[in-house]
XYZ file of C-alpha atoms in Angstrom:
165
model
C 118.213 101.451 98.964
C 115.733 102.214 96.191
C 111.971 102.428 96.710
C 111.540 99.328 94.542
C 113.134 97.123 97.206
C 111.234 98.578 100.181
C 108.351 96.828 101.916
C 105.159 98.797 101.546
C 104.408 100.826 104.709
C 100.715 99.846 104.507
C 101.537 96.424 105.957
C 100.311 94.372 102.999
C 103.524 92.343 102.951
C 104.183 93.402 99.351
C 106.962 95.579 98.033
C 106.116 99.260 97.623
C 106.449 99.034 93.823
C 103.832 96.260 93.655
C 101.434 97.759 96.178
C 100.957 101.468 96.910
C 103.778 102.817 94.725
C 101.768 102.930 91.481
C 98.866 104.654 93.276
C 101.204 107.281 94.728
C 102.410 107.851 91.155
C 98.825 108.587 90.041
C 97.398 105.211 88.987
C 93.751 104.829 90.111
C 93.050 102.321 92.884
C 91.114 99.185 91.965
C 89.362 99.100 95.366
C 88.560 101.449 98.235
C 90.819 99.422 100.541
C 93.735 99.832 98.128
C 93.141 103.591 98.086
C 92.956 103.743 101.881
C 96.232 101.796 102.168
C 97.872 104.168 99.678
C 96.701 107.137 101.725
C 98.336 105.670 104.842
C 101.523 105.151 102.828
C 101.273 108.760 101.625
C 101.227 109.906 105.255
C 104.353 107.870 106.014
C 106.123 109.525 103.082
C 104.748 113.055 103.520
C 103.021 112.857 100.119
C 100.380 115.544 100.677
C 99.690 115.793 96.929
C 98.400 112.191 96.897
C 96.190 112.862 99.922
C 94.685 115.917 98.235
C 94.285 114.185 94.853
C 92.322 111.311 96.426
C 89.684 113.432 98.213
C 86.281 114.402 96.888
C 85.895 118.154 96.265
C 83.475 118.448 99.218
C 86.076 117.462 101.799
C 89.040 119.211 100.151
C 87.728 122.547 101.458
C 88.520 121.496 105.054
C 91.953 120.038 104.221
C 94.992 121.870 105.635
C 97.999 120.782 103.550
C 100.538 122.654 105.705
C 99.391 121.086 108.988
C 99.012 117.684 107.326
C 102.574 117.885 105.979
C 103.870 118.851 109.429
C 102.188 115.919 111.151
C 103.087 113.491 108.373
C 106.783 114.321 108.567
C 107.070 114.694 112.356
C 105.231 111.467 113.198
C 106.865 108.066 113.473
C 104.367 105.809 111.676
C 104.030 102.478 113.506
C 101.466 100.523 111.505
C 98.092 100.142 109.876
C 95.350 97.694 110.797
C 92.389 97.274 108.453
C 89.468 96.167 110.623
C 86.581 95.960 108.154
C 85.773 96.590 104.506
C 82.226 96.858 103.180
C 81.831 96.586 99.410
C 84.478 98.624 97.670
C 85.162 96.029 94.993
C 85.853 97.105 91.439
C 82.129 97.285 90.509
C 80.829 99.168 93.562
C 80.133 102.901 93.662
C 80.558 103.416 97.435
C 82.492 101.662 100.172
C 83.487 101.899 103.818
C 86.863 100.927 105.266
C 87.410 100.831 109.023
C 91.045 101.105 110.035
C 93.436 102.021 112.836
C 96.676 103.871 112.101
C 99.256 103.900 114.911
C 101.930 106.552 115.188
C 104.142 108.359 117.672
C 104.062 112.157 117.757
C 105.883 114.371 120.271
C 106.940 111.286 122.222
C 103.408 109.947 122.677
C 101.920 106.905 121.004
C 98.635 107.747 119.337
C 96.063 105.999 117.216
C 93.721 107.269 114.553
C 90.666 105.004 114.346
C 88.293 105.825 111.527
C 85.456 104.390 109.508
C 86.237 106.097 106.197
C 83.716 106.476 103.396
C 84.724 106.235 99.756
C 82.999 107.080 96.506
C 84.020 106.094 93.002
C 84.185 108.964 90.545
C 83.905 107.997 86.847
C 87.006 110.038 85.992
C 89.103 110.146 89.187
C 88.355 106.627 90.470
C 88.032 105.910 94.194
C 88.173 108.954 96.471
C 87.691 109.411 100.202
C 84.380 111.216 100.727
C 84.074 111.409 104.512
C 84.292 109.324 107.608
C 83.678 108.875 111.293
C 86.632 109.168 113.671
C 86.568 106.879 116.733
C 83.464 104.922 115.693
C 81.535 103.149 118.451
C 82.719 105.717 121.006
C 86.041 104.027 121.673
C 88.513 105.776 123.928
C 91.750 106.768 122.247
C 94.926 105.974 124.150
C 97.318 108.906 123.845
C 100.038 107.773 126.228
C 103.035 105.599 125.541
C 102.746 101.947 126.585
C 104.665 100.714 129.614
C 108.202 99.447 129.037
C 107.139 95.826 129.581
C 103.981 96.033 127.467
C 103.999 94.327 124.066
C 104.967 96.716 121.287
C 102.015 98.002 119.287
C 103.883 97.624 115.992
C 103.070 93.901 115.993
C 106.653 92.634 116.271
C 105.865 90.472 119.303
C 108.688 92.129 121.263
C 108.388 94.160 124.446
C 107.958 97.876 123.850
C 111.309 98.662 125.542
C 113.168 96.274 123.189
C 111.436 97.542 120.054
C 109.953 100.959 119.274
C 110.451 102.267 122.817
C 114.167 101.429 122.969
């Protein structure tokens, strides 16, 4: 199956070629939310080059491409939930996107909850410029759900009949 017929991993409901695909190929994002969704998709595909390309120089210094590639390829990516977007339209210079990415790593379900900050560069377009992990002091659940719990992927099925099967 070609990439052009795949649903986009970001959960937009669009095909990859009409959603995050062009951004992964280097096209600038029109909004901060679109960039954030493309970064999630990059994680699901192990596209570390896209992650690096879409960071401001200030945060690139702390980026570990080897460890990021390891996690990106070893994780089973379960879904993305965009919780809030502030500004980030085509005319804005800064934006914030709050999101939750769910994944399974080493047999444990995990979430990454972040309020990410974005800045628009005149040449590079939208770039992630920082963020706050686990905003509002929320507790992160690092254990797998029970077999009879609803699956966190949003299918509506029990965990044991879906991702836990």
